[in-house]
Amino acid sequence: VIDGTEVQYKNTYSYRFVLIFILGVGSAVLIAFSMDEDLKKKTEERKNKLLYEYPEFISKLALLMGAGMSLNGALRRIYADHMKDANPLYEELGERGMEDFGKRTGLVEYRKFCSLLAVNLKKGSFNVKEMLEEEAEDAFLKHQSLIRKRGEEAGTKLLLPMVMMLVLVIVIIMI
């Protein structure tokens, strides 16, 4: 009692700080997860572009070497022709040339190509042209199967909208 008035003290604890803290941590986790997914998506897109360009790259290289150009000359020519393209393959070629090219791309096809060139450079370039032509043929066949697979995936993605349209048409007919 103070000056005849009754005073009471009550300790009220606000949970707003805890709620804001939990929301902040949750938001940070969601943002980090989103950035991680975006990075994975970009990496997968880059690998797909590299796989898509591989048969054309190998066939151009085989063609230029078959015409009498050296390996370095053929690579420089291919890079010069596609220097302005925003393509990861030609960016990789321009960065550091063939040194660790297969490791940087991270794809089996390019590693095989680099090991093929390394072996032939060590032993001599006796049958590089024939090996490159065989690799170009294999790459073309893999490219065909990759395109077929992408077509099947696109068909599968279109299945749900088609079913929804069918249901909508059936509902309209019934009404």
mmCIF file of C-alpha atoms in Angstrom:
data_model
loop_
_atom_site.group_PDB
_atom_site.id
_atom_site.type_symbol
_atom_site.label_atom_id
_atom_site.label_comp_id
_atom_site.label_asym_id
_atom_site.label_seq_id
_atom_site.Cartn_x
_atom_site.Cartn_y
_atom_site.Cartn_z
ATOM 1 C CA VAL A 1 0.000 0.000 0.000
ATOM 2 C CA ILE A 2 1.421 3.351 -1.015
ATOM 3 C CA ASP A 3 -0.343 6.502 0.132
ATOM 4 C CA GLY A 4 -3.487 4.538 0.841
ATOM 5 C CA THR A 5 -3.603 2.934 -2.599
ATOM 6 C CA GLU A 6 -3.093 -0.748 -2.966
ATOM 7 C CA VAL A 7 -0.286 -1.560 -5.379
ATOM 8 C CA GLN A 8 0.408 -4.999 -6.776
ATOM 9 C CA TYR A 9 3.535 -6.164 -8.572
ATOM 10 C CA LYS A 10 3.171 -8.769 -11.233
ATOM 11 C CA ASN A 11 6.082 -10.107 -13.298
ATOM 12 C CA THR A 12 4.811 -10.548 -16.850
ATOM 13 C CA TYR A 13 7.146 -12.248 -19.246
ATOM 14 C CA SER A 14 6.658 -11.464 -22.923
ATOM 15 C CA TYR A 15 7.176 -14.322 -25.321
ATOM 16 C CA ARG A 16 7.502 -11.991 -28.284
ATOM 17 C CA PHE A 17 11.296 -12.107 -28.174
ATOM 18 C CA VAL A 18 11.296 -15.904 -28.255
ATOM 19 C CA LEU A 19 8.774 -15.915 -31.108
ATOM 20 C CA ILE A 20 10.808 -13.390 -33.131
ATOM 21 C CA PHE A 21 13.982 -15.390 -32.493
ATOM 22 C CA ILE A 22 12.354 -18.644 -33.659
ATOM 23 C CA LEU A 23 10.944 -16.949 -36.755
ATOM 24 C CA GLY A 24 14.339 -15.423 -37.539
ATOM 25 C CA VAL A 25 16.158 -18.736 -37.230
ATOM 26 C CA GLY A 26 13.477 -20.465 -39.301
ATOM 27 C CA SER A 27 13.750 -17.816 -42.009
ATOM 28 C CA ALA A 28 17.536 -18.142 -42.087
ATOM 29 C CA VAL A 29 17.263 -21.923 -42.471
ATOM 30 C CA LEU A 30 14.722 -21.576 -45.285
ATOM 31 C CA ILE A 31 16.881 -19.025 -47.115
ATOM 32 C CA ALA A 32 19.961 -21.245 -46.793
ATOM 33 C CA PHE A 33 17.991 -24.241 -48.070
ATOM 34 C CA SER A 34 16.672 -22.194 -50.985
ATOM 35 C CA MET A 35 20.170 -21.012 -51.909
ATOM 36 C CA ASP A 36 21.457 -24.582 -51.725
ATOM 37 C CA GLU A 37 18.686 -25.822 -54.007
ATOM 38 C CA ASP A 38 19.375 -22.974 -56.428
ATOM 39 C CA LEU A 39 23.068 -23.894 -56.518
ATOM 40 C CA LYS A 40 22.235 -27.558 -57.142
ATOM 41 C CA LYS A 41 19.863 -26.560 -59.930
ATOM 42 C CA LYS A 42 22.490 -24.356 -61.597
ATOM 43 C CA THR A 43 25.108 -27.109 -61.299
ATOM 44 C CA GLU A 44 22.764 -29.646 -62.865
ATOM 45 C CA GLU A 45 21.887 -27.208 -65.647
ATOM 46 C CA ARG A 46 25.591 -26.625 -66.330
ATOM 47 C CA LYS A 47 26.259 -30.369 -66.517
ATOM 48 C CA ASN A 48 23.339 -30.821 -68.889
ATOM 49 C CA LYS A 49 24.685 -28.074 -71.151
ATOM 50 C CA LEU A 50 28.126 -29.682 -71.115
ATOM 51 C CA LEU A 51 26.645 -33.072 -72.009
ATOM 52 C CA TYR A 52 24.564 -31.537 -74.762
ATOM 53 C CA GLU A 53 27.581 -29.822 -76.366
ATOM 54 C CA TYR A 54 29.941 -32.798 -76.112
ATOM 55 C CA PRO A 55 29.074 -34.597 -79.401
ATOM 56 C CA GLU A 56 29.364 -31.404 -81.431
ATOM 57 C CA PHE A 57 32.674 -30.527 -79.774
ATOM 58 C CA ILE A 58 34.174 -33.966 -80.391
ATOM 59 C CA SER A 59 32.996 -34.116 -83.992
ATOM 60 C CA LYS A 60 34.391 -30.632 -84.733
ATOM 61 C CA LEU A 61 37.688 -31.585 -83.151
ATOM 62 C CA ALA A 62 37.863 -34.825 -85.134
ATOM 63 C CA LEU A 63 36.988 -32.972 -88.330
ATOM 64 C CA LEU A 64 39.621 -30.288 -87.821
ATOM 65 C CA MET A 65 42.294 -32.815 -86.884
ATOM 66 C CA GLY A 66 41.306 -34.913 -89.888
ATOM 67 C CA ALA A 67 41.817 -31.833 -92.051
ATOM 68 C CA GLY A 68 45.410 -31.628 -90.847
ATOM 69 C CA MET A 69 45.303 -29.259 -87.881
ATOM 70 C CA SER A 70 47.215 -29.996 -84.727
ATOM 71 C CA LEU A 71 45.369 -30.627 -81.489
ATOM 72 C CA ASN A 72 46.211 -27.204 -80.053
ATOM 73 C CA GLY A 73 45.338 -25.479 -83.306
ATOM 74 C CA ALA A 74 42.006 -27.276 -83.516
ATOM 75 C CA LEU A 75 41.160 -26.389 -79.902
ATOM 76 C CA ARG A 76 42.080 -22.747 -80.487
ATOM 77 C CA ARG A 77 39.955 -22.676 -83.627
ATOM 78 C CA ILE A 78 36.933 -24.177 -81.851
ATOM 79 C CA TYR A 79 37.339 -21.726 -78.971
ATOM 80 C CA ALA A 80 37.684 -18.765 -81.346
ATOM 81 C CA ASP A 81 34.513 -19.785 -83.208
ATOM 82 C CA HIS A 82 32.456 -20.003 -79.998
ATOM 83 C CA MET A 83 34.209 -17.404 -77.857
ATOM 84 C CA LYS A 84 31.121 -15.169 -77.691
ATOM 85 C CA ASP A 85 28.757 -18.006 -76.735
ATOM 86 C CA ALA A 86 27.664 -18.113 -73.120
ATOM 87 C CA ASN A 87 28.372 -21.826 -72.939
ATOM 88 C CA PRO A 88 30.168 -23.565 -70.064
ATOM 89 C CA LEU A 89 32.156 -25.816 -72.426
ATOM 90 C CA TYR A 90 33.827 -22.950 -74.240
ATOM 91 C CA GLU A 91 34.288 -21.007 -71.020
ATOM 92 C CA GLU A 92 36.198 -24.005 -69.647
ATOM 93 C CA LEU A 93 38.282 -24.225 -72.820
ATOM 94 C CA GLY A 94 39.167 -20.557 -72.596
ATOM 95 C CA GLU A 95 40.069 -20.529 -68.928
ATOM 96 C CA ARG A 96 43.041 -22.839 -68.694
ATOM 97 C CA GLY A 97 43.010 -24.897 -71.838
ATOM 98 C CA MET A 98 43.218 -28.662 -71.542
ATOM 99 C CA GLU A 99 44.980 -28.820 -68.184
ATOM 100 C CA ASP A 100 42.634 -30.687 -65.846
ATOM 101 C CA PHE A 101 39.779 -30.065 -68.283
ATOM 102 C CA GLY A 102 38.082 -33.362 -67.440
ATOM 103 C CA LYS A 103 38.289 -32.775 -63.698
ATOM 104 C CA ARG A 104 36.876 -29.252 -63.965
ATOM 105 C CA THR A 105 33.851 -30.370 -65.936
ATOM 106 C CA GLY A 106 33.187 -33.273 -63.568
ATOM 107 C CA LEU A 107 31.699 -35.472 -66.293
ATOM 108 C CA VAL A 108 32.812 -38.948 -67.323
ATOM 109 C CA GLU A 109 32.719 -38.131 -71.039
ATOM 110 C CA TYR A 110 35.189 -35.275 -70.730
ATOM 111 C CA ARG A 111 37.469 -37.275 -68.440
ATOM 112 C CA LYS A 112 37.525 -40.061 -71.015
ATOM 113 C CA PHE A 113 38.301 -37.529 -73.741
ATOM 114 C CA CYS A 114 41.153 -35.973 -71.737
ATOM 115 C CA SER A 115 42.649 -39.337 -70.859
ATOM 116 C CA LEU A 116 42.431 -40.344 -74.532
ATOM 117 C CA LEU A 117 44.349 -37.216 -75.514
ATOM 118 C CA ALA A 118 46.885 -37.592 -72.694
ATOM 119 C CA VAL A 119 47.671 -41.191 -73.614
ATOM 120 C CA ASN A 120 48.040 -40.304 -77.267
ATOM 121 C CA LEU A 121 50.260 -37.317 -76.536
ATOM 122 C CA LYS A 122 52.559 -39.484 -74.409
ATOM 123 C CA LYS A 123 52.704 -42.393 -76.848
ATOM 124 C CA GLY A 124 52.569 -40.262 -79.960
ATOM 125 C CA SER A 125 49.610 -39.192 -82.034
ATOM 126 C CA PHE A 126 49.550 -42.166 -84.376
ATOM 127 C CA ASN A 127 45.839 -42.919 -84.370
ATOM 128 C CA VAL A 128 44.295 -39.930 -82.605
ATOM 129 C CA LYS A 129 42.024 -39.153 -85.547
ATOM 130 C CA GLU A 130 40.491 -42.621 -85.594
ATOM 131 C CA MET A 131 40.016 -42.641 -81.833
ATOM 132 C CA LEU A 132 38.388 -39.200 -81.946
ATOM 133 C CA GLU A 133 36.053 -40.352 -84.724
ATOM 134 C CA GLU A 134 35.050 -43.389 -82.648
ATOM 135 C CA GLU A 135 34.504 -41.158 -79.626
ATOM 136 C CA ALA A 136 32.407 -38.786 -81.743
ATOM 137 C CA GLU A 137 30.230 -41.691 -82.873
ATOM 138 C CA ASP A 138 29.797 -42.919 -79.284
ATOM 139 C CA ALA A 139 29.019 -39.381 -78.145
ATOM 140 C CA PHE A 140 26.402 -39.007 -80.875
ATOM 141 C CA LEU A 141 24.685 -42.240 -79.781
ATOM 142 C CA LYS A 142 24.709 -41.104 -76.132
ATOM 143 C CA HIS A 143 23.353 -37.746 -77.252
ATOM 144 C CA GLN A 144 20.459 -39.467 -79.018
ATOM 145 C CA SER A 145 19.604 -41.468 -75.909
ATOM 146 C CA LEU A 146 19.821 -38.301 -73.784
ATOM 147 C CA ILE A 147 17.402 -36.509 -76.099
ATOM 148 C CA ARG A 148 15.067 -39.515 -76.001
ATOM 149 C CA LYS A 149 15.190 -39.475 -72.181
ATOM 150 C CA ARG A 150 14.412 -35.740 -72.071
ATOM 151 C CA GLY A 151 11.476 -36.306 -74.399
ATOM 152 C CA GLU A 152 10.103 -39.014 -72.118
ATOM 153 C CA GLU A 153 10.500 -36.732 -69.100
ATOM 154 C CA ALA A 154 8.633 -33.956 -70.905
ATOM 155 C CA GLY A 155 5.838 -36.394 -71.754
ATOM 156 C CA THR A 156 5.611 -37.438 -68.126
ATOM 157 C CA LYS A 157 5.425 -33.814 -66.981
ATOM 158 C CA LEU A 158 2.555 -33.180 -69.377
ATOM 159 C CA LEU A 159 0.571 -36.162 -68.119
ATOM 160 C CA LEU A 160 -0.934 -34.397 -65.076
ATOM 161 C CA PRO A 161 -2.247 -31.362 -67.006
ATOM 162 C CA MET A 162 -3.736 -33.695 -69.615
ATOM 163 C CA VAL A 163 -5.556 -35.717 -66.937
ATOM 164 C CA MET A 164 -6.834 -32.510 -65.344
ATOM 165 C CA MET A 165 -8.185 -31.344 -68.699
ATOM 166 C CA LEU A 166 -9.856 -34.718 -69.216
ATOM 167 C CA VAL A 167 -11.556 -34.497 -65.818
ATOM 168 C CA LEU A 168 -12.658 -30.939 -66.604
ATOM 169 C CA VAL A 169 -14.141 -32.029 -69.941
ATOM 170 C CA ILE A 170 -15.969 -34.941 -68.267
ATOM 171 C CA VAL A 171 -17.381 -32.578 -65.604
ATOM 172 C CA ILE A 172 -18.531 -30.138 -68.275
ATOM 173 C CA ILE A 173 -20.211 -32.951 -70.218
ATOM 174 C CA MET A 174 -21.938 -34.270 -67.086
ATOM 175 C CA ILE A 175 -23.248 -30.815 -66.174
#
